Every structure is written in structure tokens, then in C-alpha cells.
Coordinates of C-alpha atoms in Angstrom, one line a residue:
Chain S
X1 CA -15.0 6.9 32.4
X2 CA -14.6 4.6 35.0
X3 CA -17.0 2.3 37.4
X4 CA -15.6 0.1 39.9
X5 CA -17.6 -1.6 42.6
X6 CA -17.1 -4.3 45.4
X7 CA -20.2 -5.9 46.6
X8 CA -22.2 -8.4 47.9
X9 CA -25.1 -8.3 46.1
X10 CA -25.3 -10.2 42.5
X11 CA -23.9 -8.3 39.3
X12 CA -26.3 -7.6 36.4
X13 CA -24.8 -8.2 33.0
X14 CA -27.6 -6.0 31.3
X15 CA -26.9 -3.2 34.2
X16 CA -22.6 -2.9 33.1
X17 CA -23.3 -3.5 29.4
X18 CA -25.8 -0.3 29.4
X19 CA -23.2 1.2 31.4
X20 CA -20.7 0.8 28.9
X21 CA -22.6 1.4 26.0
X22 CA -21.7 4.9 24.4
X23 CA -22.5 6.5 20.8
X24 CA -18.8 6.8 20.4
X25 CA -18.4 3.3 20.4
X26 CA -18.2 0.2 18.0
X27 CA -17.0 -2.3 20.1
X28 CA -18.0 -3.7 23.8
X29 CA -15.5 -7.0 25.0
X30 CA -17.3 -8.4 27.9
X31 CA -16.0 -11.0 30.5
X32 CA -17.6 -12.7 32.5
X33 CA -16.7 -15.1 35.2
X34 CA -18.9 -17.7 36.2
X35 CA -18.6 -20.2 39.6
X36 CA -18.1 -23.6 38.2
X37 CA -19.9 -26.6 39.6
X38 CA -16.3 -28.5 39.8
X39 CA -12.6 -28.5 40.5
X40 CA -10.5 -31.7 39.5
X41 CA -13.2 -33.6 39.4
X42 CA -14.5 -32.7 42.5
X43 CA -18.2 -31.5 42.8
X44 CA -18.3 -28.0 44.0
X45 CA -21.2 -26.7 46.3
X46 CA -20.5 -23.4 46.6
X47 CA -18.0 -20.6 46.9
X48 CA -16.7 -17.9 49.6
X49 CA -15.4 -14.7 48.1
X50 CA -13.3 -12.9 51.0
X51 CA -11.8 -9.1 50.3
X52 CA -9.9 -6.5 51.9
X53 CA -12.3 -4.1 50.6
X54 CA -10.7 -0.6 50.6
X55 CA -7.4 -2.2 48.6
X56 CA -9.7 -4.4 46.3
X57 CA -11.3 -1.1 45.6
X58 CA -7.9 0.9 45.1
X59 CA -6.6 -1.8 43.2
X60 CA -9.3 -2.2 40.9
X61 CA -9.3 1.2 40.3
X62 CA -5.6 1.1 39.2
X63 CA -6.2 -1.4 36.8
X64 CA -8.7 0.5 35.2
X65 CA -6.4 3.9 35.3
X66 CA -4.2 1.7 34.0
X67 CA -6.0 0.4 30.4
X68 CA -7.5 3.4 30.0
X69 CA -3.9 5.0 29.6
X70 CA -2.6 2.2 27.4
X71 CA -5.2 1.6 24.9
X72 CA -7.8 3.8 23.1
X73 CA -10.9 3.2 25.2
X74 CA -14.1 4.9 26.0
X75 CA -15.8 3.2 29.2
X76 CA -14.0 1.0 31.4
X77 CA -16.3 -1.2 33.8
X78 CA -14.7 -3.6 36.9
X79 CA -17.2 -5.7 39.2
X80 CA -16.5 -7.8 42.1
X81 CA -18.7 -10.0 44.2
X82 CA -18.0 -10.6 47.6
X83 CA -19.6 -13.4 49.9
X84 CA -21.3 -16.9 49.5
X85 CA -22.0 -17.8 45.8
X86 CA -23.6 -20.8 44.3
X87 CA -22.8 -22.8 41.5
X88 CA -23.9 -20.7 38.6
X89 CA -23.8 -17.4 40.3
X90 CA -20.9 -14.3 38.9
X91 CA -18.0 -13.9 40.7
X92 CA -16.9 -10.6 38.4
X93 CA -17.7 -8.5 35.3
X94 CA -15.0 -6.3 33.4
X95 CA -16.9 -4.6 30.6
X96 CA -15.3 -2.4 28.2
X97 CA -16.4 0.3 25.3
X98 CA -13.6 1.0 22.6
X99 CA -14.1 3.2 19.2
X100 CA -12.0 0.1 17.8
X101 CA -12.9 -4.2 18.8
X102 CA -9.3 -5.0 18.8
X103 CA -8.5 -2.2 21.8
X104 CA -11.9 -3.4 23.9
X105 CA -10.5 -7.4 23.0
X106 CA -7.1 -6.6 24.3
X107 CA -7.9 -4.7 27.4
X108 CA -10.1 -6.9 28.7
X109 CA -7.7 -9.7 28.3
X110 CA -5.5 -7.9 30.3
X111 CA -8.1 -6.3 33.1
X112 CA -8.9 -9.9 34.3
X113 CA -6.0 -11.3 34.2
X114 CA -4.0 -8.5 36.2
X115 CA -7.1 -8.7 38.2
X116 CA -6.3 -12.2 39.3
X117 CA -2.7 -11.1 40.2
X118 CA -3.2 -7.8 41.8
X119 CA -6.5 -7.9 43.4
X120 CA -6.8 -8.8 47.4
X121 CA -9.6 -11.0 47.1
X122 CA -9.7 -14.8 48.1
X123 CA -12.0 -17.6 47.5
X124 CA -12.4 -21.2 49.3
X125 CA -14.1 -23.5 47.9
X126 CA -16.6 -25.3 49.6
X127 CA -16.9 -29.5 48.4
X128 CA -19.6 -31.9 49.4
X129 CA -16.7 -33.3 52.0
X130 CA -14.3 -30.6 52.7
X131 CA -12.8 -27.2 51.6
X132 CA -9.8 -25.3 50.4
X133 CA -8.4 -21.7 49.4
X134 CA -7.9 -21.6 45.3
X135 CA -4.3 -20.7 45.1
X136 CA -3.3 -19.4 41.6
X137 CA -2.4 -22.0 39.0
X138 CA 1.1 -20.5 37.9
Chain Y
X1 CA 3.7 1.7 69.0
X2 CA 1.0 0.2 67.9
X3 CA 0.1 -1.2 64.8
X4 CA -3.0 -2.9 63.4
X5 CA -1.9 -6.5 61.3
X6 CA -5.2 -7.7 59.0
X7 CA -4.9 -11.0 57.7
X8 CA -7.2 -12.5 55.2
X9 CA -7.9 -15.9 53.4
X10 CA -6.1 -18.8 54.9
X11 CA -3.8 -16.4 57.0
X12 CA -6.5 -15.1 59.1
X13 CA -8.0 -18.6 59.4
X14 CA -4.0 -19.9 60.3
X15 CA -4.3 -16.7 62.9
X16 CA -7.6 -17.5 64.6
X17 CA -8.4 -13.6 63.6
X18 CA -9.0 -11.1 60.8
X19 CA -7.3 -8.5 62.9
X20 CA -4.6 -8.6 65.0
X21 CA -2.7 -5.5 67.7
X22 CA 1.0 -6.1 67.7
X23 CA 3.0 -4.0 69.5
X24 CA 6.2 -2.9 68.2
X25 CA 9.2 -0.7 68.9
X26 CA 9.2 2.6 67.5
X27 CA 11.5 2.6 63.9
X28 CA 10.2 -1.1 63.3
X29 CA 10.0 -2.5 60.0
X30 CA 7.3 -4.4 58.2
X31 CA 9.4 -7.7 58.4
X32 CA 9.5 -7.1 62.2
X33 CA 6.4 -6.6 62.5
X34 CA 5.3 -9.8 60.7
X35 CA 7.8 -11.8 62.7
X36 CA 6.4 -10.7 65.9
X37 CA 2.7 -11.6 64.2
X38 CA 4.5 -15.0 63.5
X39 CA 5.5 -15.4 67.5
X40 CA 1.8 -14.3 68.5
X41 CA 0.1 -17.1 66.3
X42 CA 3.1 -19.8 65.2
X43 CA 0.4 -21.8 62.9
X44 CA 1.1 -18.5 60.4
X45 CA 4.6 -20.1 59.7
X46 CA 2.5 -22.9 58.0
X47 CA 2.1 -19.8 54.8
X48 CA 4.7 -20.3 52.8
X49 CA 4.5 -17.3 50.4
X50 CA 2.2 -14.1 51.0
X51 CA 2.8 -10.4 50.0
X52 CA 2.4 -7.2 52.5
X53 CA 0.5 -4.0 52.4
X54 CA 0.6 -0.8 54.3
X55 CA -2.5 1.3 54.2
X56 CA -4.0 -0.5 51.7
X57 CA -0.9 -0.4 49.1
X58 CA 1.4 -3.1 47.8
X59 CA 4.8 -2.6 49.9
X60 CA 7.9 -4.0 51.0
X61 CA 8.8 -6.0 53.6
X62 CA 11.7 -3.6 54.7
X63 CA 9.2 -0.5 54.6
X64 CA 9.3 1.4 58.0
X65 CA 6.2 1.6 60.1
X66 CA 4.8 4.8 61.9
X67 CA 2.2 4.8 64.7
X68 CA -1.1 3.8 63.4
X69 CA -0.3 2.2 60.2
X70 CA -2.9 -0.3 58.8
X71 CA -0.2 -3.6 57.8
X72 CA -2.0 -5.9 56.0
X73 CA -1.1 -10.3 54.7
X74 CA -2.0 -10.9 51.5
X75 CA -1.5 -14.9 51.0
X76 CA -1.6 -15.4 47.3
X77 CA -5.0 -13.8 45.7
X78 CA -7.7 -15.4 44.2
X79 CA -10.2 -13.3 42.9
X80 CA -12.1 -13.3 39.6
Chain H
X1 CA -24.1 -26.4 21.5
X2 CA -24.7 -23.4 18.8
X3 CA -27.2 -20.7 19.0
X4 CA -27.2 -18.7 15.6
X5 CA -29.7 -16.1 14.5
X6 CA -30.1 -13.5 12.1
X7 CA -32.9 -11.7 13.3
X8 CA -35.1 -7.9 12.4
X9 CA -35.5 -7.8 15.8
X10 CA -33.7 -6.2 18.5
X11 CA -30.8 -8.7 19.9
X12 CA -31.3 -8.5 23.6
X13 CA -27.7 -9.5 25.5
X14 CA -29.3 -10.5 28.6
X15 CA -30.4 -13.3 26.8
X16 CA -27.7 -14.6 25.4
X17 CA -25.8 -14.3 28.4
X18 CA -28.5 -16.2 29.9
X19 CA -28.2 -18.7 27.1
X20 CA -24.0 -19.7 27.2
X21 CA -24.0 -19.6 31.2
X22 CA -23.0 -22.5 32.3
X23 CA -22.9 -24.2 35.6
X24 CA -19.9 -26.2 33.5
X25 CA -18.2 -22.9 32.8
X26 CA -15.8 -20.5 34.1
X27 CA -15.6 -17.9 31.8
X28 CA -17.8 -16.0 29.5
X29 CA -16.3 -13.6 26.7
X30 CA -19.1 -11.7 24.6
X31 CA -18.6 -9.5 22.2
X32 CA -21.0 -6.6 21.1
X33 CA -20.8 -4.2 18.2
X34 CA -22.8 -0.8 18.7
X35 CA -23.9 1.1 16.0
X36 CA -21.1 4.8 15.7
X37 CA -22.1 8.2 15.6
X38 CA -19.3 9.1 13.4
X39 CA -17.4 7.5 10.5
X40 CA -14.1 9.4 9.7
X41 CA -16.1 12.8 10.9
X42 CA -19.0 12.1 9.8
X43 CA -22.5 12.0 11.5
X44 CA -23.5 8.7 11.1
X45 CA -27.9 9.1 10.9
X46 CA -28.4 5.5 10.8
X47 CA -26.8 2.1 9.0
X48 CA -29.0 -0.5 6.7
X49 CA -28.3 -4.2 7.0
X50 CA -29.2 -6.1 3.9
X51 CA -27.9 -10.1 4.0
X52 CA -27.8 -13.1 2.0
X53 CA -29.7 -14.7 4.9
X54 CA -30.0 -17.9 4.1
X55 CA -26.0 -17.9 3.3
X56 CA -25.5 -15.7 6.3
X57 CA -27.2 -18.1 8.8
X58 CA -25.0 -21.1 7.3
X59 CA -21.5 -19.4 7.2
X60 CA -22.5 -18.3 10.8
X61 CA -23.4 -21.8 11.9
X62 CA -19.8 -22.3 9.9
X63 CA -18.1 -20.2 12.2
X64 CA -19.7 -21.8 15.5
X65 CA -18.6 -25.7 14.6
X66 CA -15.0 -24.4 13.4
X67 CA -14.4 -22.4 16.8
X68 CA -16.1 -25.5 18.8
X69 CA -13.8 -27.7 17.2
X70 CA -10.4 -25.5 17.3
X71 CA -11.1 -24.7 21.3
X72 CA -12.8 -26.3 24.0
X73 CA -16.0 -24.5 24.7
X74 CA -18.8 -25.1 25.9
X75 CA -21.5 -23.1 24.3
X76 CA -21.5 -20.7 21.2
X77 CA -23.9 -18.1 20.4
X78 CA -24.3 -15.7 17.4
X79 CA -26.8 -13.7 16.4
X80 CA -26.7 -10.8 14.0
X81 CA -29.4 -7.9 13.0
X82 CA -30.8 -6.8 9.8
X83 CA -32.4 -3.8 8.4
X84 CA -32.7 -0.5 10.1
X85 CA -30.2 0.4 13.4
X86 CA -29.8 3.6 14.5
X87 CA -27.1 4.8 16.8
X88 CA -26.5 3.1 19.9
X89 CA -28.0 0.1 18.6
X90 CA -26.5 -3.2 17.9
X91 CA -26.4 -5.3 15.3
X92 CA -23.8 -8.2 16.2
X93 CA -23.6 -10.1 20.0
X94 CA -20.9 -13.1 19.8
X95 CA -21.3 -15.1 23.5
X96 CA -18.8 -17.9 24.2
X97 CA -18.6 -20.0 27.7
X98 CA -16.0 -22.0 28.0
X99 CA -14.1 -24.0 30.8
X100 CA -11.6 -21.6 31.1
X101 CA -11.6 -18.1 29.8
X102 CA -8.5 -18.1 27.2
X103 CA -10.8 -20.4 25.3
X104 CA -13.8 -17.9 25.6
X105 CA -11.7 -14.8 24.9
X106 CA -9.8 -16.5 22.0
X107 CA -12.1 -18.3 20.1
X108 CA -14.7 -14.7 20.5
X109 CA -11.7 -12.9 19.0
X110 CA -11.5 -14.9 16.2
X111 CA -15.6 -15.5 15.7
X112 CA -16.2 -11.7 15.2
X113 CA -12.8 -11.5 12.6
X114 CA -13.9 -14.3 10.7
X115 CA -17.7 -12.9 10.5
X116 CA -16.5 -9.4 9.1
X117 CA -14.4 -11.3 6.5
X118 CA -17.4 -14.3 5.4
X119 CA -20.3 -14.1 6.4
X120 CA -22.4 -12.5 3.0
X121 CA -23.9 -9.2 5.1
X122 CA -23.5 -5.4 3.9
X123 CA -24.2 -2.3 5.8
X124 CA -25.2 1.1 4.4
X125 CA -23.9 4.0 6.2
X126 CA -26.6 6.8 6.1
X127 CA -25.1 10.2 6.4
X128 CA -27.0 14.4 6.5
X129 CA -26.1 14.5 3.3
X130 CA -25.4 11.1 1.8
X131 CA -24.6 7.8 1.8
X132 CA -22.3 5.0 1.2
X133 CA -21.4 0.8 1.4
X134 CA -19.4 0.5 4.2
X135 CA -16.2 -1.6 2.7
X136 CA -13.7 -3.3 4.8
X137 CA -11.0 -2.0 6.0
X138 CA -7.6 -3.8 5.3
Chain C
X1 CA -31.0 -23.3 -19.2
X2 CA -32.5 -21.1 -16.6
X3 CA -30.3 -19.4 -13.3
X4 CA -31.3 -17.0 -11.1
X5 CA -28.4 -14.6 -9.6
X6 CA -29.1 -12.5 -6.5
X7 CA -27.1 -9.4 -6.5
X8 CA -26.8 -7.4 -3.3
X9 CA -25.4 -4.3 -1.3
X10 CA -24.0 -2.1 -3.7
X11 CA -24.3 -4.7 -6.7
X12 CA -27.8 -4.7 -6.3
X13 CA -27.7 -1.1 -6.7
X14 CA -26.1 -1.0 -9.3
X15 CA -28.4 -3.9 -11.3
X16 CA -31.4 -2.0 -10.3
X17 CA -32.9 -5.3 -8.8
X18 CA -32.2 -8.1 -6.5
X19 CA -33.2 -10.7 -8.8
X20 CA -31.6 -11.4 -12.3
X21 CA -33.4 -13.9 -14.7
X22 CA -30.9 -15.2 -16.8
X23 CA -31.1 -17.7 -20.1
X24 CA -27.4 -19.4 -20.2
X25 CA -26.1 -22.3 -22.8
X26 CA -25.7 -25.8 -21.1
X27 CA -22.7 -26.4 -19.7
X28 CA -21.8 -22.9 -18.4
X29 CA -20.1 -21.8 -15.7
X30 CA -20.3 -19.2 -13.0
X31 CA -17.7 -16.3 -15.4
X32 CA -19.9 -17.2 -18.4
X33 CA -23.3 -16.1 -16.3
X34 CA -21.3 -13.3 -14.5
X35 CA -20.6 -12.2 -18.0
X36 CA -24.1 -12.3 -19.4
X37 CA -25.7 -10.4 -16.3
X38 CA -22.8 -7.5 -17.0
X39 CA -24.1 -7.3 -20.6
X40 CA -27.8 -7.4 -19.4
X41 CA -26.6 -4.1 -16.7
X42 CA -23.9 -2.4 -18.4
X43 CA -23.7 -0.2 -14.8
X44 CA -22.5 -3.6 -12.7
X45 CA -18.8 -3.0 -14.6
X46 CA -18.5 -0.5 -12.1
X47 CA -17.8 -3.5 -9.7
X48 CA -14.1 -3.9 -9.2
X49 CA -14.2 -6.8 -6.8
X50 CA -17.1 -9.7 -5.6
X51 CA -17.3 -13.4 -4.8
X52 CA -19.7 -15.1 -5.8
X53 CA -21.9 -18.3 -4.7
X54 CA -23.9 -21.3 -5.6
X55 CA -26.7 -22.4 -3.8
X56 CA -25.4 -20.4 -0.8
X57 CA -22.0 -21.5 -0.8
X58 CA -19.2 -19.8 -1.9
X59 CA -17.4 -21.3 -5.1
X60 CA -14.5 -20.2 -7.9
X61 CA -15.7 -18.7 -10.6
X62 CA -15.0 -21.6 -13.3
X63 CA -17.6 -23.8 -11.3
X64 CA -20.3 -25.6 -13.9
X65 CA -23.5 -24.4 -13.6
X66 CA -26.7 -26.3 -13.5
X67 CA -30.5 -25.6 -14.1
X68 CA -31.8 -24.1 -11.6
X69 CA -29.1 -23.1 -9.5
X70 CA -29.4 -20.0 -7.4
X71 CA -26.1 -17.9 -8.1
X72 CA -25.1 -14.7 -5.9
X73 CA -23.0 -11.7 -6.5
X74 CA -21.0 -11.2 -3.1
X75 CA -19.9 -7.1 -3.1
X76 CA -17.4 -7.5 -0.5
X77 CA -19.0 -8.1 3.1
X78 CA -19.1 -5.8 6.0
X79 CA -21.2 -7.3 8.5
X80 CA -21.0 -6.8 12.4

């Protein structure tokens, strides 16, 4: 089973892990990304989160179609924010339900960082004196 | 025809617009397309690197277009 | 910091999400383990947790100062459940914030290994018609 | 002198009790107690493999007791 969801209001953590949590399973990986009050050094007030929604969507979804093909899993959870966030505030959720730890682990791993790669969806971030687009550190 | 060009992140601020009409001649590619986006708003040549979409999918820049088609810019991502 | 606690009490992981967020961190990775239905085919009724608690709570707190010293993290929580869980329930949540989330994901990885190989706890599977110490699994 | 070994999981089953009282020579180690409690519950033999701890630390089984030490019996662990 899948659930992914785009939107602008905040994620739960206690809402996806219920919604991952299964009798068949002995294992939940969850990652969660949080906005970090700095960059380099430089104090971070807040940041924008700017999607092309229907692709995010599509895209998330083939990550998920994805993991659930290459390792044994039972619930596969992907959550995006989108908008102004503050320092603090969660940017993204990927839970995951396995029979087996090592499976839920590995997916994961792999669902955020593909997620980083694949995924339209931009943030600036917004300093005390100016702003810029996060471009991937290679 | 007509095609719609979305451009996100710091394309669309480069553009001045999250949406832009171009119109291009019939059997067009994606890379003409994005050349004649380029002409229309000459700040975009200040992105260096950026991927393309067509109806919401990863594709090529030598795809051909039809009427209608949804292109989209896709300067390098930054989610999560 | 370390948050270690072996408890009779439901573990609650809004709470200990709550406690490793971080306005210093960028990623979170917590692990939960859920109490199975099955075990090799068979209907799992319930499991019993018995520990050496005052050991367990030390070679815990052993595990947390290792991982904060082998990766950078910011904040590391364990806390493990003892005596009746029924299915669905959970007896082990492992948070870890850290700067970056290779940290979290790596250091959670090898907190939940290390606890199934150390830390002095034993679990009785409770089947229809049986029972059995659960033994680890090479 | 006096040591107290805690058995537990399926060692404690099989001693019948948690607690063992047992009356050990100065000078013995953690094998020599090990060996009394197996004579005191014939069933623990039954036991094929166990750590085992002083004071709530794990140590080798040669280890010198002292009076008063709390030993354990570690069946092997299966936590989380």
C-alpha cells in the first residue's frame, strides 16, 4: 500500500507512523526532514517550498512503485510540504512498514535520497539579509 | 501551435513568470521550444543546467511537441 | 544529549520525535519495532519482555555515547518496553537527529543491531498452543 | 562467601527462580559459581550457550568473584 501527498499544511509524524503500522510488520524506518535554523554559518529565518504539483505527485508516486517492487515491504508512506516553513517546521516524511528492519532501513535510504534527485520541488532560503535557491550538493 | 512553458524555482523568477505562451511551428522540438522561451526572456540564459518535462514526465530535449502540450523547466531540484 | 528508557508503559513516538527535533538538525531517522502476528506461520497471541533492567538501561546508555562519538549527531533517544505487548504494539523506538541525515540513518542502523546483539532483554513468544524464547537469528 | 546470581529468560525457567543464593569458597571465580548453581538445578545443563555478568557488566567467565557481587546468567538476548 501506498500514500503519497503534496501539501501545504504541516505533516503529523504520529498521523504516517499509524498509517504505516500493520500486524504484518516488525519493522517501521522513519525519516524525517527537519528545516534547519542555518546554512554555512548563516542564520536561516525561514524557508520557501515551491512544487510543480501534478509531477511532484507522479514522481513521488514512482518512487514508491518503485521500493515497493525492489524490496519486501508492506506500507510505503511519501510526504511533502509545500509553502513558507519556519525554522523547526517538516519539510517531508517517508515512512515505511517491512516484515524485516533491514528492507524498511534500506528503502528509506533510498526513497529520500532519489527523492532529492527526482522530485520537482525547490526551496529558497530566506537569511536575515538576503536569499538564495539550495542547489544540490553533488 | 501553441504550447504552454511553466518554469519554476529560480527559472520562473529569471522569467518574470511561472507560465509562459510560446508559439511555435508545427513539428517543433522541445529544444526549440526552449530556445524561443530563451529569446522571449534572455535573463533565462543566466541557468546554466536545468532538465525538461512534457506533461508532467521527465523527457528529452529532442522530444517532439504536439498542440497543447504542457513543457515544463526543471532547474536543478531541491526538495526534502 | 541521550534519552534512554526502559519503561512498562506504552512508548509514545510522538514524543520522542518531539524530543530529537532539533532546530540544529536536518534529518531525523527513527526506528520502530512492532509486535508480528506470525512467526514462521505461526499466530503470534502476544510476546513477554523480561530484562536485566538495571544492565539493560546501562548497555543502552552504552549504545547512545558509542554512536554520539562514532557520528555527529545531535540527539539520541532510546527507549525500550517490558512485560506484556500484544500485536501491533511496540516495544523498541530508536530516534536520532542529526545535522545531516547519513548520520541519522547510519548511526539508527547500527543502534537497533547493536541492541538485539547486547543489551540483556528476552522476549517470549506466546503462541494458541504454546510457547517459546525467541533466539536470535544468525 | 555469599553471591547472588540472577538467572533470566529461559535460564530462569529452567532454575525455577530468578534469584539463586549461593555459598562459594574465597577466591572463586565466575565458572566455579556457574558450576555450583548447575549442581544446585541439575535442569540449567540444558543451557547450551549464556554470558554472563558482574554487577551488571558483562565479564569472562575466569573473572574473581567477590562477596557480595551480584552475578547474572545472560540466555542469549533478543530484545527489540
Amino acid at each position: 500500500m501506498v500514500n503519497v501527498l503534496l501539501s501545504s499544511e504541516p505533516l503529523s509524524i504520529q498521523a504516517c507512523a499509524d498509517w504505516v503500522m500493520s500486524p504484518e510488520a516488525g519493522g517501521i524506518d522513519i525519516f524525517i526532514g527537519t528545516v534547519r535554523n542555518h546554512t554555512k554559518g548563516r542564520a536561516v529565518v525561514r524557508l520557501e517550498f515551491e512544487a510543480y504539483d501534478r509531477m511532484a505527485i507522479s514522481e513521488m508516486n514512482k518512487i514508491a512503485a518503485e521500493i515497493m517492487v525492489r524490496w519486501p515491504l508492506h506500507k510505503v508512506l511519501i510526504h511533502h510540504r509545500t509553502g513558507i516553513l519556519q525554522v523547526g517546521e517538516i519539510p517531508v516524511i517517508i515512512a515505511i512498514s517491512a516484515p524485516h528492519r533491514d528492507a524498511a532501513f534500506t528503502a528509506c535510504r533510498y526513497a529520500i535520497d532519489t527523492l532529492k534527485q527526482t522530485v520537482p520541488i525547490w526551496k529558497k532560503e530566506i537569511f536575515e539579509d538576503g536569499e538564495q535557491w539550495v542547489t544540490p550538493t553533488p | 501551435m501553441e504550447v504552454k512553458v511553466l518554469v519554476f524555482g529560480r527559472a520562473r523568477e529569471l522569467a518574470g513568470s511561472g507560465s509562459i505562451a510560446v508559439h511555435a511551428t508545427d513539428g517543433a522540438t522541445l529544444a526549440d521550444v526552449i530556445a524561443l522561451v530563451k529569446t522571449q526572456h534572455p535573463a533565462m540564459a543566466q541557468l546554466s543546467a536545468f532538465s525538461t518535462a512534457i506533461n508532467g514526465q521527465y523527457a528529452a530535449i529532442d522530444t517532439l511537441l504536439s498542440a497543447g502540450d504542457e513543457v515544463a523547466i526543471i532547474p536543478p531540484v531541491s526538495g526534502g
